[in-house]
PDB file of C-alpha atoms in Angstrom:
ATOM      1  CA  ASP A   1       0.000   0.000   0.000  1.00  0.00           C
ATOM      2  CA  ALA A   2       1.110   3.531  -0.705  1.00  0.00           C
ATOM      3  CA  LYS A   3       2.266   5.623   2.248  1.00  0.00           C
ATOM      4  CA  THR A   4      -0.210   8.382   3.064  1.00  0.00           C
ATOM      5  CA  THR A   5       0.142  11.478   5.234  1.00  0.00           C
ATOM      6  CA  GLN A   6      -2.769  13.168   6.951  1.00  0.00           C
ATOM      7  CA  PRO A   7      -3.056  15.928   9.543  1.00  0.00           C
ATOM      8  CA  THR A   8      -3.518  14.581  13.037  1.00  0.00           C
ATOM      9  CA  SER A   9      -6.619  16.609  13.768  1.00  0.00           C
ATOM     10  CA  MET A  10      -9.017  19.164  12.311  1.00  0.00           C
ATOM     11  CA  ASP A  11     -12.056  21.106  13.470  1.00  0.00           C
ATOM     12  CA  CYS A  12     -15.061  22.103  11.431  1.00  0.00           C
ATOM     13  CA  ALA A  13     -18.170  24.112  12.248  1.00  0.00           C
ATOM     14  CA  GLU A  14     -21.466  22.290  12.012  1.00  0.00           C
ATOM     15  CA  GLY A  15     -23.176  22.927   8.687  1.00  0.00           C
ATOM     16  CA  ARG A  16     -19.969  23.938   6.955  1.00  0.00           C
ATOM     17  CA  ALA A  17     -17.970  21.860   4.509  1.00  0.00           C
ATOM     18  CA  ALA A  18     -15.223  19.722   5.983  1.00  0.00           C
ATOM     19  CA  ASN A  19     -12.201  19.361   3.716  1.00  0.00           C
ATOM     20  CA  LEU A  20      -9.811  16.614   4.763  1.00  0.00           C
ATOM     21  CA  PRO A  21      -6.476  16.496   2.928  1.00  0.00           C
ATOM     22  CA  CYS A  22      -4.290  13.501   2.241  1.00  0.00           C
ATOM     23  CA  ASN A  23      -0.851  13.332   0.680  1.00  0.00           C
ATOM     24  CA  HIS A  24       0.111  10.178  -1.207  1.00  0.00           C
ATOM     25  CA  SER A  25       3.084  11.232  -3.321  1.00  0.00           C
ATOM     26  CA  THR A  26       4.348   7.659  -3.733  1.00  0.00           C
ATOM     27  CA  ILE A  27       1.061   6.230  -4.938  1.00  0.00           C
ATOM     28  CA  SER A  28       1.507   3.982  -7.960  1.00  0.00           C
ATOM     29  CA  GLY A  29      -0.564   4.169 -11.121  1.00  0.00           C
ATOM     30  CA  ASN A  30      -2.763   1.220 -10.266  1.00  0.00           C
ATOM     31  CA  GLU A  31      -3.453   2.176  -6.650  1.00  0.00           C
ATOM     32  CA  TYR A  32      -6.776   3.649  -5.660  1.00  0.00           C
ATOM     33  CA  VAL A  33      -7.368   6.150  -2.884  1.00  0.00           C
ATOM     34  CA  TYR A  34      -9.815   4.831  -0.283  1.00  0.00           C
ATOM     35  CA  TRP A  35     -11.406   6.725   2.574  1.00  0.00           C
ATOM     36  CA  TYR A  36     -12.851   5.160   5.693  1.00  0.00           C
ATOM     37  CA  ARG A  37     -13.961   6.704   8.935  1.00  0.00           C
ATOM     38  CA  GLN A  38     -14.263   5.386  12.458  1.00  0.00           C
ATOM     39  CA  ILE A  39     -16.732   6.867  14.851  1.00  0.00           C
ATOM     40  CA  HIS A  40     -15.828   6.355  18.486  1.00  0.00           C
ATOM     41  CA  SER A  41     -16.395   2.780  19.706  1.00  0.00           C
ATOM     42  CA  GLN A  42     -17.494   1.577  16.283  1.00  0.00           C
ATOM     43  CA  GLY A  43     -15.827  -0.329  13.467  1.00  0.00           C
ATOM     44  CA  PRO A  44     -14.439   1.576  10.473  1.00  0.00           C
ATOM     45  CA  GLN A  45     -16.951   2.535   7.807  1.00  0.00           C
ATOM     46  CA  TYR A  46     -16.258   2.850   4.089  1.00  0.00           C
ATOM     47  CA  ILE A  47     -16.859   6.312   2.630  1.00  0.00           C
ATOM     48  CA  ILE A  48     -15.607   6.528  -0.941  1.00  0.00           C
ATOM     49  CA  HIS A  49     -12.740   5.609  -3.257  1.00  0.00           C
ATOM     50  CA  GLY A  50     -11.298   6.740  -6.575  1.00  0.00           C
ATOM     51  CA  LEU A  51      -8.439   6.288  -9.014  1.00  0.00           C
ATOM     52  CA  LYS A  52      -7.927   9.571 -10.824  1.00  0.00           C
ATOM     53  CA  ASN A  53     -11.328  11.059 -11.505  1.00  0.00           C
ATOM     54  CA  ASN A  54     -13.260  12.959  -8.893  1.00  0.00           C
ATOM     55  CA  GLU A  55     -15.943  10.891  -7.235  1.00  0.00           C
ATOM     56  CA  THR A  56     -19.146  11.710  -5.386  1.00  0.00           C
ATOM     57  CA  ASN A  57     -21.622   9.608  -3.478  1.00  0.00           C
ATOM     58  CA  GLU A  58     -24.285  10.182  -0.864  1.00  0.00           C
ATOM     59  CA  MET A  59     -21.695  10.568   1.878  1.00  0.00           C
ATOM     60  CA  ALA A  60     -18.902  12.657   0.413  1.00  0.00           C
ATOM     61  CA  SER A  61     -16.900  13.871  -2.552  1.00  0.00           C
ATOM     62  CA  LEU A  62     -13.341  12.890  -3.369  1.00  0.00           C
ATOM     63  CA  ILE A  63     -11.109  15.275  -5.272  1.00  0.00           C
ATOM     64  CA  ILE A  64      -7.847  13.795  -6.589  1.00  0.00           C
ATOM     65  CA  THR A  65      -5.179  16.074  -8.029  1.00  0.00           C
ATOM     66  CA  GLU A  66      -4.151  15.544 -11.619  1.00  0.00           C
ATOM     67  CA  ASP A  67      -0.715  14.254 -10.606  1.00  0.00           C
ATOM     68  CA  ARG A  68      -2.444  11.970  -8.056  1.00  0.00           C
ATOM     69  CA  LYS A  69      -0.048  12.979  -5.323  1.00  0.00           C
ATOM     70  CA  SER A  70      -2.775  14.245  -3.060  1.00  0.00           C
ATOM     71  CA  SER A  71      -6.514  14.185  -2.557  1.00  0.00           C
ATOM     72  CA  THR A  72      -9.215  15.857  -0.501  1.00  0.00           C
ATOM     73  CA  LEU A  73     -12.272  14.311   1.053  1.00  0.00           C
ATOM     74  CA  ILE A  74     -15.155  16.746   1.249  1.00  0.00           C
ATOM     75  CA  LEU A  75     -18.108  16.401   3.583  1.00  0.00           C
ATOM     76  CA  PRO A  76     -20.374  19.121   2.146  1.00  0.00           C
ATOM     77  CA  HIS A  77     -22.455  19.894   5.234  1.00  0.00           C
ATOM     78  CA  ALA A  78     -20.790  18.476   8.310  1.00  0.00           C
ATOM     79  CA  THR A  79     -22.943  17.409  11.246  1.00  0.00           C
ATOM     80  CA  LEU A  80     -22.009  16.469  14.791  1.00  0.00           C
ATOM     81  CA  ARG A  81     -22.373  12.820  13.774  1.00  0.00           C
ATOM     82  CA  ASP A  82     -19.482  13.246  11.339  1.00  0.00           C
ATOM     83  CA  THR A  83     -17.062  13.585  14.253  1.00  0.00           C
ATOM     84  CA  ALA A  84     -14.720  10.636  13.709  1.00  0.00           C
ATOM     85  CA  VAL A  85     -11.237   9.538  12.690  1.00  0.00           C
ATOM     86  CA  TYR A  86     -10.890   9.628   8.922  1.00  0.00           C
ATOM     87  CA  TYR A  87      -8.424   7.290   7.220  1.00  0.00           C
ATOM     88  CA  CYS A  88      -6.942   7.795   3.762  1.00  0.00           C
ATOM     89  CA  ILE A  89      -5.503   4.606   2.262  1.00  0.00           C
ATOM     90  CA  GLY A  90      -3.763   3.888  -1.005  1.00  0.00           C
ATOM     91  CA  ALA A  91      -4.310   0.346  -2.246  1.00  0.00           C
ATOM     92  CA  ILE A  92      -4.509  -1.708  -5.398  1.00  0.00           C
ATOM     93  CA  SER A  93      -8.024  -2.513  -6.493  1.00  0.00           C
ATOM     94  CA  GLY A  94      -8.859  -6.042  -5.506  1.00  0.00           C
ATOM     95  CA  SER A  95      -6.430  -5.936  -2.654  1.00  0.00           C
ATOM     96  CA  ALA A  96      -8.625  -3.297  -1.068  1.00  0.00           C
ATOM     97  CA  ARG A  97      -9.734  -6.048   1.225  1.00  0.00           C
ATOM     98  CA  GLN A  98      -6.255  -6.029   2.769  1.00  0.00           C
ATOM     99  CA  LEU A  99      -6.159  -2.443   3.861  1.00  0.00           C
ATOM    100  CA  THR A 100      -3.342  -0.878   5.861  1.00  0.00           C
ATOM    101  CA  PHE A 101      -4.761   1.797   8.147  1.00  0.00           C
ATOM    102  CA  GLY A 102      -2.552   4.678   9.243  1.00  0.00           C
ATOM    103  CA  SER A 103      -3.186   7.121  12.061  1.00  0.00           C
ATOM    104  CA  GLY A 104      -5.876   9.093  10.255  1.00  0.00           C
ATOM    105  CA  THR A 105      -7.292  12.550  10.964  1.00  0.00           C
ATOM    106  CA  GLN A 106      -9.480  13.194  13.985  1.00  0.00           C
ATOM    107  CA  LEU A 107     -12.244  15.460  12.685  1.00  0.00           C
ATOM    108  CA  THR A 108     -14.231  17.253  15.334  1.00  0.00           C
ATOM    109  CA  VAL A 109     -17.406  18.979  14.207  1.00  0.00           C
ATOM    110  CA  LEU A 110     -18.196  21.848  16.539  1.00  0.00           C
ATOM    111  CA  PRO A 111     -21.732  23.088  17.274  1.00  0.00           C
TER     112      PRO A 111
ATOM    113  CA  ASP B   1     -28.959  -7.677   6.541  1.00  0.00           C
ATOM    114  CA  ALA B   2     -27.715  -7.382  10.115  1.00  0.00           C
ATOM    115  CA  GLY B   3     -24.171  -6.668   9.065  1.00  0.00           C
ATOM    116  CA  VAL B   4     -21.086  -8.320  10.516  1.00  0.00           C
ATOM    117  CA  ILE B   5     -21.887  -9.665  13.956  1.00  0.00           C
ATOM    118  CA  GLN B   6     -19.237 -10.067  16.622  1.00  0.00           C
ATOM    119  CA  SER B   7     -19.500 -11.553  20.065  1.00  0.00           C
ATOM    120  CA  PRO B   8     -18.947 -10.915  22.840  1.00  0.00           C
ATOM    121  CA  ARG B   9     -19.026  -7.118  22.782  1.00  0.00           C
ATOM    122  CA  HIS B  10     -16.824  -6.981  25.853  1.00  0.00           C
ATOM    123  CA  GLU B  11     -14.584  -9.628  27.400  1.00  0.00           C
ATOM    124  CA  VAL B  12     -12.688  -9.373  30.644  1.00  0.00           C
ATOM    125  CA  THR B  13     -10.417 -12.238  31.570  1.00  0.00           C
ATOM    126  CA  GLU B  14      -7.398 -13.038  33.646  1.00  0.00           C
ATOM    127  CA  MET B  15      -3.928 -13.625  32.340  1.00  0.00           C
ATOM    128  CA  GLY B  16      -3.411 -17.215  31.283  1.00  0.00           C
ATOM    129  CA  GLN B  17      -7.023 -17.870  30.408  1.00  0.00           C
ATOM    130  CA  GLU B  18      -8.225 -18.893  26.960  1.00  0.00           C
ATOM    131  CA  VAL B  19     -10.241 -16.306  25.056  1.00  0.00           C
ATOM    132  CA  THR B  20     -12.431 -16.988  22.035  1.00  0.00           C
ATOM    133  CA  LEU B  21     -13.818 -14.204  19.898  1.00  0.00           C
ATOM    134  CA  ARG B  22     -16.565 -14.912  17.402  1.00  0.00           C
ATOM    135  CA  CYS B  23     -17.619 -13.429  14.095  1.00  0.00           C
ATOM    136  CA  LYS B  24     -20.495 -13.946  11.695  1.00  0.00           C
ATOM    137  CA  PRO B  25     -19.799 -12.310   8.323  1.00  0.00           C
ATOM    138  CA  ILE B  26     -22.420 -10.855   6.010  1.00  0.00           C
ATOM    139  CA  SER B  27     -24.155 -13.598   4.077  1.00  0.00           C
ATOM    140  CA  GLY B  28     -22.650 -14.075   0.635  1.00  0.00           C
ATOM    141  CA  HIS B  29     -19.306 -12.520   1.483  1.00  0.00           C
ATOM    142  CA  ASP B  30     -16.359 -14.775   0.770  1.00  0.00           C
ATOM    143  CA  TYR B  31     -13.605 -12.762   2.468  1.00  0.00           C
ATOM    144  CA  LEU B  32     -13.244 -12.449   6.219  1.00  0.00           C
ATOM    145  CA  PHE B  33     -10.670 -10.359   8.079  1.00  0.00           C
ATOM    146  CA  TRP B  34      -9.557 -10.078  11.672  1.00  0.00           C
ATOM    147  CA  TYR B  35      -8.073  -6.752  12.780  1.00  0.00           C
ATOM    148  CA  ARG B  36      -6.746  -5.604  16.130  1.00  0.00           C
ATOM    149  CA  GLN B  37      -6.755  -1.980  17.306  1.00  0.00           C
ATOM    150  CA  THR B  38      -4.644  -0.491  20.067  1.00  0.00           C
ATOM    151  CA  MET B  39      -3.682   3.073  20.884  1.00  0.00           C
ATOM    152  CA  MET B  40      -0.028   2.339  20.266  1.00  0.00           C
ATOM    153  CA  ARG B  41      -0.257   0.409  16.998  1.00  0.00           C
ATOM    154  CA  GLY B  42      -3.583   1.493  15.509  1.00  0.00           C
ATOM    155  CA  LEU B  43      -5.502  -0.935  13.309  1.00  0.00           C
ATOM    156  CA  GLU B  44      -3.511  -4.019  12.354  1.00  0.00           C
ATOM    157  CA  LEU B  45      -4.576  -6.824  10.053  1.00  0.00           C
ATOM    158  CA  LEU B  46      -4.060 -10.149  11.809  1.00  0.00           C
ATOM    159  CA  ILE B  47      -5.336 -12.698   9.302  1.00  0.00           C
ATOM    160  CA  TYR B  48      -7.767 -13.035   6.447  1.00  0.00           C
ATOM    161  CA  PHE B  49      -9.705 -15.869   4.848  1.00  0.00           C
ATOM    162  CA  ASN B  50     -11.057 -16.431   1.363  1.00  0.00           C
ATOM    163  CA  ASN B  51     -13.727 -19.086   0.931  1.00  0.00           C
ATOM    164  CA  ASN B  52     -12.996 -20.285   4.480  1.00  0.00           C
ATOM    165  CA  VAL B  53      -9.305 -20.832   3.743  1.00  0.00           C
ATOM    166  CA  PRO B  54      -6.655 -18.759   5.565  1.00  0.00           C
ATOM    167  CA  ILE B  55      -4.750 -16.760   2.964  1.00  0.00           C
ATOM    168  CA  ASP B  56      -2.396 -14.560   4.955  1.00  0.00           C
ATOM    169  CA  ASP B  57      -1.712 -14.929   8.661  1.00  0.00           C
ATOM    170  CA  SER B  58       1.494 -12.919   8.714  1.00  0.00           C
ATOM    171  CA  GLY B  59      -0.083 -10.402  11.043  1.00  0.00           C
ATOM    172  CA  MET B  60      -0.805 -12.933  13.768  1.00  0.00           C
ATOM    173  CA  PRO B  61       1.498 -11.849  16.595  1.00  0.00           C
ATOM    174  CA  GLU B  62       2.543 -15.258  17.867  1.00  0.00           C
ATOM    175  CA  ASP B  63       1.549 -18.879  18.306  1.00  0.00           C
ATOM    176  CA  ARG B  64      -0.786 -18.005  21.130  1.00  0.00           C
ATOM    177  CA  PHE B  65      -3.155 -16.644  18.486  1.00  0.00           C
ATOM    178  CA  SER B  66      -5.133 -18.907  16.179  1.00  0.00           C
ATOM    179  CA  ALA B  67      -8.065 -18.349  13.863  1.00  0.00           C
ATOM    180  CA  LYS B  68     -10.472 -20.708  12.198  1.00  0.00           C
ATOM    181  CA  MET B  69     -13.324 -20.490   9.739  1.00  0.00           C
ATOM    182  CA  PRO B  70     -15.170 -23.809   9.789  1.00  0.00           C
ATOM    183  CA  ASN B  71     -17.879 -22.565   7.425  1.00  0.00           C
ATOM    184  CA  ALA B  72     -18.897 -19.515   5.442  1.00  0.00           C
ATOM    185  CA  SER B  73     -20.949 -18.047   8.251  1.00  0.00           C
ATOM    186  CA  PHE B  74     -18.659 -18.338  11.252  1.00  0.00           C
ATOM    187  CA  SER B  75     -15.120 -17.582  12.332  1.00  0.00           C
ATOM    188  CA  THR B  76     -13.256 -17.601  15.632  1.00  0.00           C
ATOM    189  CA  LEU B  77     -10.114 -15.930  16.894  1.00  0.00           C
ATOM    190  CA  LYS B  78      -8.607 -17.703  19.878  1.00  0.00           C
ATOM    191  CA  ILE B  79      -5.910 -16.544  22.259  1.00  0.00           C
ATOM    192  CA  GLN B  80      -4.392 -19.175  24.516  1.00  0.00           C
ATOM    193  CA  PRO B  81      -2.943 -18.296  26.944  1.00  0.00           C
ATOM    194  CA  SER B  82      -3.973 -14.664  27.068  1.00  0.00           C
ATOM    195  CA  GLU B  83      -1.632 -11.922  28.311  1.00  0.00           C
ATOM    196  CA  PRO B  84      -2.269  -8.326  29.412  1.00  0.00           C
ATOM    197  CA  ARG B  85      -0.622  -7.014  26.231  1.00  0.00           C
ATOM    198  CA  ASP B  86      -3.376  -8.698  24.216  1.00  0.00           C
ATOM    199  CA  SER B  87      -5.823  -6.125  25.562  1.00  0.00           C
ATOM    200  CA  ALA B  88      -7.279  -4.364  22.523  1.00  0.00           C
ATOM    201  CA  VAL B  89     -10.368  -4.027  20.383  1.00  0.00           C
ATOM    202  CA  TYR B  90     -10.645  -6.862  17.894  1.00  0.00           C
ATOM    203  CA  PHE B  91     -12.615  -6.223  14.718  1.00  0.00           C
ATOM    204  CA  CYS B  92     -13.933  -8.651  12.199  1.00  0.00           C
ATOM    205  CA  ALA B  93     -14.711  -7.504   8.658  1.00  0.00           C
ATOM    206  CA  SER B  94     -16.115  -9.165   5.570  1.00  0.00           C
ATOM    207  CA  SER B  95     -16.217  -8.444   1.872  1.00  0.00           C
ATOM    208  CA  SER B  96     -16.799 -10.066  -1.465  1.00  0.00           C
ATOM    209  CA  GLU B  97     -14.887 -10.332  -4.715  1.00  0.00           C
ATOM    210  CA  ARG B  98     -17.244  -7.956  -6.484  1.00  0.00           C
ATOM    211  CA  LEU B  99     -17.072  -5.284  -3.776  1.00  0.00           C
ATOM    212  CA  GLU B 100     -14.472  -2.619  -3.267  1.00  0.00           C
ATOM    213  CA  LYS B 101     -15.021  -2.114   0.425  1.00  0.00           C
ATOM    214  CA  LEU B 102     -14.883  -3.812   3.784  1.00  0.00           C
ATOM    215  CA  PHE B 103     -17.786  -4.091   6.185  1.00  0.00           C
ATOM    216  CA  PHE B 104     -16.689  -4.055   9.798  1.00  0.00           C
ATOM    217  CA  GLY B 105     -18.377  -5.401  12.879  1.00  0.00           C
ATOM    218  CA  SER B 106     -18.722  -3.435  16.098  1.00  0.00           C
ATOM    219  CA  GLY B 107     -15.686  -5.099  17.611  1.00  0.00           C
ATOM    220  CA  THR B 108     -14.876  -6.975  20.806  1.00  0.00           C
ATOM    221  CA  GLN B 109     -13.225  -4.983  23.585  1.00  0.00           C
ATOM    222  CA  LEU B 110     -10.830  -7.428  25.268  1.00  0.00           C
ATOM    223  CA  SER B 111      -9.274  -6.707  28.636  1.00  0.00           C
ATOM    224  CA  VAL B 112      -6.761  -9.161  30.036  1.00  0.00           C
ATOM    225  CA  LEU B 113      -6.010  -8.509  33.706  1.00  0.00           C
TER     226      LEU B 113
END
C-alpha cells in the first residue's frame, strides 16, 4: 500500500464543509485512494474511493489532483455525527480487502 | 442484513485464560478479516480468509493466536494463553470479490487482567 500522510486533527463548524487532505506522493498508477472513517467505539466505515477522476456519493466527494499525489475528502455539510477519525488509504483494487490503516485525521465537528 | 456480527461485545479475563472471539460475516461474502486496534499500533490486520481458507496470517502476533473459519458463516479468533498485552479491540470484517469495500463489525473490547 502507498504511504499516506494526513493531519492529526481538524475542526469544522457544524453545517460547513469539511475538507480533509491527504498526501500520497508515492502512490503507484494502479493504486486507488480509499477513505474510511471510524466513529468512536465503532468499526471503520467505508466512505468513498477513486483512481484519478473525482468521485461523489451520498456521503462525500473525493477530489484527486491531476498528478495523483494528493486528494481531498469533502463532507459538504458536516454534522455532529461526522465527528470521527478519517483514514486515507492507497491500495490496489482487488487488494482493497487487505487495507493498511494509518493514524488518520481526527475530525471534530463543533456546534 | 444485520451486518457483521461479533460476540462478545466486551470480554474481561485473567492472564493465562483462553479467550475466544466470534464473528459472523455478512451472508454471501467470501472474504473475512480479523483486525486488532490499540492506541499504540492502531488498526492491524491479523489474518484473512477467502472461501474459508486462511490466505495470509502474517499479522498474527505469535503462536498463542489462532483463527479458524469452519464454514462460510462463522469464524473464531482464539488466544491461549492470554496476556495483558493482548488487551485491545478486535474487529472482524467481511467483503466479497465484487465489492471494493470492507464491512466491519462493532468489535470486541478485550481486557486481560
